[in-house]
Coordinates of C-alpha atoms and ligand atoms in Angstrom, one line a residue:
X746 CA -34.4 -0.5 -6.0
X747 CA -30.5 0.2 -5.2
X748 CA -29.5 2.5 -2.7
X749 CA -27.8 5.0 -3.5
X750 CA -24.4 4.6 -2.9
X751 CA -21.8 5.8 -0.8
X752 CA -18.6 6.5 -1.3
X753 CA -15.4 6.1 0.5
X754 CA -13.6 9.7 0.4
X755 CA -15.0 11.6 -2.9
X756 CA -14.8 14.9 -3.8
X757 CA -16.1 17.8 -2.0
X758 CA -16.7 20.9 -3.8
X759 CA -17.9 24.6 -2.3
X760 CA -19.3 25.8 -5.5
X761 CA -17.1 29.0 -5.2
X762 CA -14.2 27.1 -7.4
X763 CA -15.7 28.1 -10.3
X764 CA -14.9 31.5 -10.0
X765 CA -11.4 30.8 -9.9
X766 CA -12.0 28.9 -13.0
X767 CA -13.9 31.0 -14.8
X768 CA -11.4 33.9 -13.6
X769 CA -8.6 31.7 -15.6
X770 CA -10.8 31.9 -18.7
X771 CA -11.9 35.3 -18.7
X772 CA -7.8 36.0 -18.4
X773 CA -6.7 33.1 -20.9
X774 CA -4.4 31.1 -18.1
X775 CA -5.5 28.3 -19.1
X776 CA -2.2 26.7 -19.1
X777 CA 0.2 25.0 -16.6
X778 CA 1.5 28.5 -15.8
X779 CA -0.6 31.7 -14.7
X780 CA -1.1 33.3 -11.0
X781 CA -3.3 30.8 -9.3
X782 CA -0.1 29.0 -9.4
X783 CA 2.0 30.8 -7.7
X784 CA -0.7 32.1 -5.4
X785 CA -1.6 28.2 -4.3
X786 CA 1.7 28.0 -3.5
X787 CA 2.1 30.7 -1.4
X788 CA -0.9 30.4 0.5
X789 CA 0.1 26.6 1.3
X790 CA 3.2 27.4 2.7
X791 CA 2.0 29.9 5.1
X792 CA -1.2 27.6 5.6
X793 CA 1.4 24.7 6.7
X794 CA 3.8 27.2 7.7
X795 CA 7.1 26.4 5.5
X796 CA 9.1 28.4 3.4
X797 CA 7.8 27.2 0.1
X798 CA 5.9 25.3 -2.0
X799 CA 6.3 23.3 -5.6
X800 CA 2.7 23.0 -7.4
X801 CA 2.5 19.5 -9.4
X802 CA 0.0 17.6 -11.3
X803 CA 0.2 14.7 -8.4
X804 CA 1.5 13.5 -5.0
X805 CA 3.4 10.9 -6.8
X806 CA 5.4 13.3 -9.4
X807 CA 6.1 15.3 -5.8
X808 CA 7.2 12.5 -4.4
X809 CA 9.9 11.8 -7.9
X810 CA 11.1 15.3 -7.7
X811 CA 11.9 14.9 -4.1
X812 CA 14.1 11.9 -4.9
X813 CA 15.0 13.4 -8.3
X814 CA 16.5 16.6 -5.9
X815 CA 18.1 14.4 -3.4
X816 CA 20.1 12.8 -6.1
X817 CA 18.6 9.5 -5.7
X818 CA 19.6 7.1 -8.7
X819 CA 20.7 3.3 -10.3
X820 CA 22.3 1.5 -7.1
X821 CA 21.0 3.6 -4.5
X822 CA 18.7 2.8 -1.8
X823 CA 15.6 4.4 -0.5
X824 CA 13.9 3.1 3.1
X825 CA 9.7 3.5 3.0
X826 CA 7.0 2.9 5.2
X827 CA 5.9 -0.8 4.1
X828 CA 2.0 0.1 4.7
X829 CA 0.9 2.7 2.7
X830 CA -0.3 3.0 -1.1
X831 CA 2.0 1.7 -4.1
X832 CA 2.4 5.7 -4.9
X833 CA 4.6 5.9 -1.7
X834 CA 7.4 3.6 -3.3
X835 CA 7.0 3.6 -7.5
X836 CA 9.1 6.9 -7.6
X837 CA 12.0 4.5 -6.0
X838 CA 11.6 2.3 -9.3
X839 CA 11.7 5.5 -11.3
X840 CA 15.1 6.4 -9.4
X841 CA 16.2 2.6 -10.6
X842 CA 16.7 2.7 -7.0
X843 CA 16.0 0.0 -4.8
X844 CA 13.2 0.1 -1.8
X845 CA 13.5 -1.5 1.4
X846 CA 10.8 -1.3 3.5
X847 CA 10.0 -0.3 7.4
X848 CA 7.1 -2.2 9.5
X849 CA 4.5 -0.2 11.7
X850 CA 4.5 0.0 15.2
X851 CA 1.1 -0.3 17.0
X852 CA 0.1 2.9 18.4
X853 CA 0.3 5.2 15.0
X854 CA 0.3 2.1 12.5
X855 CA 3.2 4.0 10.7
X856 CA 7.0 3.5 10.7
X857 CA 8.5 1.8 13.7
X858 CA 11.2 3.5 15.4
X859 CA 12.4 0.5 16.3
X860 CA 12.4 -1.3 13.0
X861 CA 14.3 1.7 11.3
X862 CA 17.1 2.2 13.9
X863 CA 18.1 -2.2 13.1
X864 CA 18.0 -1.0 9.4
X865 CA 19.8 1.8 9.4
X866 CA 22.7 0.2 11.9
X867 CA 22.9 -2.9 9.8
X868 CA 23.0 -0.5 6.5
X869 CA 26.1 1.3 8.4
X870 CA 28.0 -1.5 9.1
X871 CA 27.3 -2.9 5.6
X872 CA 28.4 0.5 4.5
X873 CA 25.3 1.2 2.2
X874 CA 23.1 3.8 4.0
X875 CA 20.0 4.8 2.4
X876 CA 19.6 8.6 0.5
X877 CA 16.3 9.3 1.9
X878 CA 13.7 7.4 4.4
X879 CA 10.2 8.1 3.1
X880 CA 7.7 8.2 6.3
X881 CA 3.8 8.2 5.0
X882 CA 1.3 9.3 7.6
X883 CA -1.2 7.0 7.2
X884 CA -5.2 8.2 7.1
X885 CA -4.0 11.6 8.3
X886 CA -2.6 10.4 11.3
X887 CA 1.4 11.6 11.8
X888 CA 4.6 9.2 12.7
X889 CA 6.2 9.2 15.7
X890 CA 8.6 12.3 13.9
X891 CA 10.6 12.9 17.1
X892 CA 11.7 9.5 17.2
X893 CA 12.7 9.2 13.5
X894 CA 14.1 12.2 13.4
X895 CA 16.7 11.2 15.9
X896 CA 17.5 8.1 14.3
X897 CA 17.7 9.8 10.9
X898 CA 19.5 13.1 12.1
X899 CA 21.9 10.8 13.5
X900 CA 23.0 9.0 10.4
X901 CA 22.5 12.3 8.2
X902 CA 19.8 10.6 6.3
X903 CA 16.5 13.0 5.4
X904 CA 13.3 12.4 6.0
X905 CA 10.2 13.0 2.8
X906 CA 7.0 12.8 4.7
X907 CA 4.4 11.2 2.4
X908 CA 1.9 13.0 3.8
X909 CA -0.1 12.7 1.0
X910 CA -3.5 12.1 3.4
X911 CA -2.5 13.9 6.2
X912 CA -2.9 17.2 4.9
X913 CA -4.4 19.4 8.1
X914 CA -2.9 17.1 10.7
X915 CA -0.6 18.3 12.8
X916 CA 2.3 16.3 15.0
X917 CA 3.5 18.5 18.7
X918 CA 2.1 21.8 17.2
X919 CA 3.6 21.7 13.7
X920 CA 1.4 20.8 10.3
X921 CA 1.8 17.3 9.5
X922 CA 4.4 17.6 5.8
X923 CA 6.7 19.3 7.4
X924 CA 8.9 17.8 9.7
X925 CA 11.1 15.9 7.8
X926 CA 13.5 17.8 4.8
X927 CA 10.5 17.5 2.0
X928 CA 6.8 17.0 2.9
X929 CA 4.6 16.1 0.4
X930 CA 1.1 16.3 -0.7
X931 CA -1.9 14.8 -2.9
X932 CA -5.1 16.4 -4.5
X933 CA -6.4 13.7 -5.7
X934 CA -10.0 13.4 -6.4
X935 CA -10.4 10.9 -2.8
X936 CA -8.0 13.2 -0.4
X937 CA -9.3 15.7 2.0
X938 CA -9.2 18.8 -0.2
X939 CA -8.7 17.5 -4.2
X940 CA -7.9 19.7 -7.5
X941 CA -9.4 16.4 -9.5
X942 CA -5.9 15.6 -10.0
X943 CA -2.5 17.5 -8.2
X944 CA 0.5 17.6 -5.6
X945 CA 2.6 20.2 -3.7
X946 CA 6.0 19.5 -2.7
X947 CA 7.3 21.5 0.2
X948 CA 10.3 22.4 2.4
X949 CA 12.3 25.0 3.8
X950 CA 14.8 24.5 1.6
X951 CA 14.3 27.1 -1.0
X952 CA 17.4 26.1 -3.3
X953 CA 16.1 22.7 -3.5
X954 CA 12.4 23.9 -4.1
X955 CA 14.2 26.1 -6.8
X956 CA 15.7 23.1 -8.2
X957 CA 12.3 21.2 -8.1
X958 CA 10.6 23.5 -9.6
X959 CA 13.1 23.6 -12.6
X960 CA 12.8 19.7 -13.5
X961 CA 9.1 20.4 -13.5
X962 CA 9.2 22.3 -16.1
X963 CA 11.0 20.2 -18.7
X964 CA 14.6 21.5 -17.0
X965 CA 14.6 24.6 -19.3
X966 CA 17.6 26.4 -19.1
X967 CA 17.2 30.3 -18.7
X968 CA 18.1 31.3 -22.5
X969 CA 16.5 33.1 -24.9
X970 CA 15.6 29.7 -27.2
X971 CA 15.0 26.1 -25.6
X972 CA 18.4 24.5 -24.1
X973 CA 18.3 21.5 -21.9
X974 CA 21.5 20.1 -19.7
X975 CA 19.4 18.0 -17.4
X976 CA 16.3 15.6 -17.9
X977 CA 13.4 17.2 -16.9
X978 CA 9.6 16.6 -16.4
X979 CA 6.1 17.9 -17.2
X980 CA 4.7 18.1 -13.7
X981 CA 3.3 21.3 -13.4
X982 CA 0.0 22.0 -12.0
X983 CA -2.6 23.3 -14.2
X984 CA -3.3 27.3 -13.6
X985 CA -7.2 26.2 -13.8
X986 CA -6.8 23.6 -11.0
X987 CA -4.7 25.5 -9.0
X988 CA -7.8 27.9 -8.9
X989 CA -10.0 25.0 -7.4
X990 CA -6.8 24.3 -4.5
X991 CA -6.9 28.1 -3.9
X992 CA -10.3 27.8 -2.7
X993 CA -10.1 24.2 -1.4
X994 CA -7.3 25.5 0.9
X995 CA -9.7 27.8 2.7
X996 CA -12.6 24.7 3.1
X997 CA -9.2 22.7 5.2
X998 CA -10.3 23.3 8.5
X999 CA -14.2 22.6 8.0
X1000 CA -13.0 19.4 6.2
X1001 CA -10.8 18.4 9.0
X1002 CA -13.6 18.8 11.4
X1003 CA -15.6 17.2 9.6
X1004 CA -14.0 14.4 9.1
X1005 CA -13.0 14.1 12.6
X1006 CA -16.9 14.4 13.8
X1007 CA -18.1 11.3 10.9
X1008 CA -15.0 9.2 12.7
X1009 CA -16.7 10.3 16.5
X1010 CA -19.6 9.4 15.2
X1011 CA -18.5 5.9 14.1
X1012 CA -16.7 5.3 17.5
X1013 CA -20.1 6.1 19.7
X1014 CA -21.8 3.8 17.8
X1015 CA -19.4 1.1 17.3
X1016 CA -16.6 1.6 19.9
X1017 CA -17.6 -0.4 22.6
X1018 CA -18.1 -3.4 20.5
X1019 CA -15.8 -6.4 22.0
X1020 CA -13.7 -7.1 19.0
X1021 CA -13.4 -3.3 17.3
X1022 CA -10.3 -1.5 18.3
X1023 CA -10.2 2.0 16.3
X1024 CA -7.4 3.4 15.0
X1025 CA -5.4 5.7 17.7
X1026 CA -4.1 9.2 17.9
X1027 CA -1.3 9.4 19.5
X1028 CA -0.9 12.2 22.5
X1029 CA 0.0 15.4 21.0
X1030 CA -1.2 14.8 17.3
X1031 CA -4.0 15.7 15.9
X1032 CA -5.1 13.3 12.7
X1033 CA -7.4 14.7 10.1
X1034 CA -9.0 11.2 10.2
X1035 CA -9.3 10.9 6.4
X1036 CA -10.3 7.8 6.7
X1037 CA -12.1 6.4 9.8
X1038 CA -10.0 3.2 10.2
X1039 CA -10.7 -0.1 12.3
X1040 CA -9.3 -3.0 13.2
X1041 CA -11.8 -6.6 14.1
X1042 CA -10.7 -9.5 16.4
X1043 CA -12.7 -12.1 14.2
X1044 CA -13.0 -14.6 16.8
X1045 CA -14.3 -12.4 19.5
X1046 CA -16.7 -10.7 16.3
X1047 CA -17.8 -13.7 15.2
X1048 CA -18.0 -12.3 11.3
X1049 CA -14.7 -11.8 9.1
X1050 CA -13.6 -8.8 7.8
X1051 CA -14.5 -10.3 4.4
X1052 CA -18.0 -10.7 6.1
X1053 CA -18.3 -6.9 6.5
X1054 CA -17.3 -5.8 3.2
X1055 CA -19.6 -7.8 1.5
X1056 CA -22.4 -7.2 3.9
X1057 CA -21.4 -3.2 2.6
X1058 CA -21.2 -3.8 -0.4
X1059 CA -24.7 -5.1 -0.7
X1060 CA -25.8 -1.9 0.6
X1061 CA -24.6 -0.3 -2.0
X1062 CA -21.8 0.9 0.6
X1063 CA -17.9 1.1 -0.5
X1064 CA -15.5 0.5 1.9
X1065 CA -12.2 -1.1 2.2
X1066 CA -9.4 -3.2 3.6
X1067 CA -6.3 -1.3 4.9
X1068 CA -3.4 -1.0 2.2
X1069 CA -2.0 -4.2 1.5
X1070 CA 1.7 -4.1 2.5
X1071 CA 4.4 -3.4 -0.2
X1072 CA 6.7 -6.2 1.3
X1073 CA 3.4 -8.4 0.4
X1074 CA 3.0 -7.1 -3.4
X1075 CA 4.1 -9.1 -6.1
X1076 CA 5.9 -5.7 -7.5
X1077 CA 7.9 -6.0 -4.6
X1078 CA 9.1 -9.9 -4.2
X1079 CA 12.2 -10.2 -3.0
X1080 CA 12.7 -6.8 -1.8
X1081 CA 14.2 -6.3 2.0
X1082 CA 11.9 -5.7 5.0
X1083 CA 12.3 -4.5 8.6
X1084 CA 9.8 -5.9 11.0
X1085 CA 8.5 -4.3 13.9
X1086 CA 10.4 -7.0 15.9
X1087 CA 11.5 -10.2 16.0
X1088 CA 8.7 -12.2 14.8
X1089 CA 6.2 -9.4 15.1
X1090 CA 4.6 -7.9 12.0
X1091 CA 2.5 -4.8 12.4
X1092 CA 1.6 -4.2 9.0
X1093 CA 1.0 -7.5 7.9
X1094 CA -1.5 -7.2 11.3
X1095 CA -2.9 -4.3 10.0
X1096 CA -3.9 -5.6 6.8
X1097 CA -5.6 -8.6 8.2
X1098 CA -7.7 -7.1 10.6
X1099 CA -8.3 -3.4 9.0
X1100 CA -11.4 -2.0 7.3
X1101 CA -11.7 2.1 6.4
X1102 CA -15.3 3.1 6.2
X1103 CA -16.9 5.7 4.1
X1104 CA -15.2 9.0 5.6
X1105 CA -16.0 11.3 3.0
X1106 CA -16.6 14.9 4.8
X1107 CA -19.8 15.4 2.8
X1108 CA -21.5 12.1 3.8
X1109 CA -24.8 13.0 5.5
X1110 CA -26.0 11.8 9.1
X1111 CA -28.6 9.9 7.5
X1112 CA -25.7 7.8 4.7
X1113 CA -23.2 7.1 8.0
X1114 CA -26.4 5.5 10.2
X1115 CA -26.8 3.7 7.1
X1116 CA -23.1 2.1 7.0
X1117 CA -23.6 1.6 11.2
X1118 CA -26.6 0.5 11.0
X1119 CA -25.2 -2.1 8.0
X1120 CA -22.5 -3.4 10.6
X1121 CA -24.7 -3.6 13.8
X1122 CA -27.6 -5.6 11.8
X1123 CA -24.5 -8.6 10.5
X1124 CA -23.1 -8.4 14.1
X1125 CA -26.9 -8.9 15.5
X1126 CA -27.5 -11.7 13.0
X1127 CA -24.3 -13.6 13.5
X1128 CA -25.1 -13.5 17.4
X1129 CA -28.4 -14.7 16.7
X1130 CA -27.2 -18.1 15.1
X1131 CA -24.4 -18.5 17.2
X1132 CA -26.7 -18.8 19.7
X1133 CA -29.1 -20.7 17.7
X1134 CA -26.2 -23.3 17.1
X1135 CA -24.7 -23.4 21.2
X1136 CA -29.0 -23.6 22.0
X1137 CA -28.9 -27.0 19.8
X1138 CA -26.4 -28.3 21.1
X1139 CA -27.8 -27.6 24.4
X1140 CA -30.8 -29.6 23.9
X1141 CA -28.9 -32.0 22.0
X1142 CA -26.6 -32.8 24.9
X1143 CA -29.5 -33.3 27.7
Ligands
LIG224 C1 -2.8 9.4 -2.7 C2 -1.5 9.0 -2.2 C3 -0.3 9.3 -2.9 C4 -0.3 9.7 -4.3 O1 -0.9 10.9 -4.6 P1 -1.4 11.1 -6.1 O2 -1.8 12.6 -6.1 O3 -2.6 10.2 -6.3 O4 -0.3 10.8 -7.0 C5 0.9 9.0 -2.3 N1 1.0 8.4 -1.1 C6 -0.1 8.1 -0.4 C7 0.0 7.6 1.0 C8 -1.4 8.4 -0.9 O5 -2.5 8.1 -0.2

């Protein structure tokens, strides 16, 4: 018989969401207006401490209406993390603007400081700067902010943090989203707290937020019958889901713990294993860890990463390479990249070597010694032969 299988990141529910639901049928909000709305919003700006908050039906319609509000359009450019999910960069297509993306640098996997100041100075002295930089903290752990910041500050370009799975991380004291002049976030049904489907859009830019929040709503003027002078879009949250985020916002903290315990739990086991390299933190962050993330030395491992996901996957057990870099995506060909340096690609590193493993806060004791144990038992048999094969060769030789 099949194990039962384990997921990478699903949902976790409380059980207490329903009342919120049920609370928006017993009232009739059942509708992508109503209070849970406006009270989600609230209480996620003074959970991440911002000024406000724009509820959507995804991370990647947050993402739009950030570009949308920053007047990005046809002929404009946009620079974006190249390792991240294709979400991070499609709102750039929408624009009919064109993407260039920005290599990682080793110690947060994320944007390179480096690789963005030689694209920004060579996009000053061709005279086309980019509207917006879009930084995406990858697995819930932040940029090097400070660092970008500086560079982007001083070229007036702003920053959208895609922090789309860094939602209860936090970079030098401050709640990972909101550093840069947007910060957004996903409630999908695989991030750390999920409404099935949803986004929020924040900054302390109120005006913008304001601005935001109109093109949400189909751009409906403020008359008495329906008048439109811009292009709007339907990408309001639902009052019912906003009900589950209420009460998903309040489970953050456990979520974040335990998520960081699963990825301690991983590293005991598996940490001192020549050829594993975890992902880091970097001093003076603290990453949600929504994904427990590794990279292998193949050689030194003896299996391939290919090797282990199979080997998972015949236990019934999902996991998954790192993202795929979008200078590497077929969407993409053609499109400009930065690398980390010369000759030195990060991402494309990254990609090679990486492997998340099931993270999902929920996952028993018992379901993670089953993905470790998985991992030690191909490690132990691929010892076995090699030595198997040198002992031949041994005797062979005498
Ligand atoms: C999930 C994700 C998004 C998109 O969020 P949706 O809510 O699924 O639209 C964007 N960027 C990153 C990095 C993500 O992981």
């Amino acid at each position: 018989m099949r194990k039962p299988k384990i997921h990478l990141s699903p949902p976790h529910m409380c059980g207490r969401e329903l009342h919120y639901i049920k609370e928006a049928f017993d009232t009739n909000w059942v509708a992508p207006v109503g209070p849970n709305i406006e009270a989600f919003e609230k209480e996620m700006a003074r959970h991440v401490g911002i000024n406000d908050a724009v509820a959507v039906n995804s991370g990647t319609a947050a993402l739009h209406l950030a570009l949308s509000v920053l007047n990005v359009g046809k002929g404009d450019i946009v620079f974006c993390s190249t390792l991240t999910f294709v979400a991070s960069a499609n709102p750039i297509l929408y624009q009919g603007a064109e993407p260039v993306f920005i290599d990682s640098e080793p110690d947060t996997w994320n944007m390179s400081p480096l690789a963005l100041r030689k694209a920004l100075h060579l996009a000053s002295l061709e005279g086309r700067m980019p509207k917006a930089v879009i930084v995406v903290n990858l697995y819930g752990q932040s940029a090097k902010m400070d660092e970008l910041l500086l560079i982007c500050n001083y070229y007036g370009v702003p920053i959208i943090e895609d922090a789309a799975e860094s939602l209860g991380s936090s970079y030098k004291g401050k709640a990972s989203g909101t550093l840069g002049a947007f910060g957004v976030y996903s409630f999908n049904g695989n991030k750390i707290i999920t409404t099935s489907g949803g986004g929020m859009l924040v900054s302390n830019n109120i005006a913008s937020l304001k601005t935001a929040r109109f093109l949400a709503t189909q751009a409906r003027d403020p008359e008495p019958y329906y008048q439109h002078h811009a292009m709007g879009y339907n990408y309001r949250m639902s009052n019912l889901l906003a009900g589950v985020g209420r009460i998903q916002l309040q489970q953050l903290e456990k979520r974040v713990d335990a998520k960081r315990l699963i990825y301690r739990n991983y590293f005991d086991a598996l940490g001192d294993i020549e050829g594993i390299s975890f992902m880091p933190e970097l001093d003076n962050t603290k990453s949600n860890r929504w994904l427990t993330a590794l990279t292998i030395d193949e050689r030194q491992l003896g299996v391939t990463v290919g090797q282990i996901l199979t080997a998972l996957q015949q236990e019934n057990i999902e996991a998954r390479h790192v993202w795929k870099p979008m200078h590497l995506q077929p969407l993409f060909k053609g499109t400009r990249y930065y690398p980390h340096k010369e000759n030195t690609h990060i991402a494309e590193q990254l990609f090679v070597r990486g492997i998340c493993l099931p993270s999902g806060s929920n996952l028993s004791e018992n379901d993670q010694q089953r993905v470790i144990q998985c991992i030690k038992e191909l490690l132990e048999r691929k010892r076995k032969r090699q030595l198997f094969i040198l002992g031949k060769y041994e005797v062979m030789g005498e």
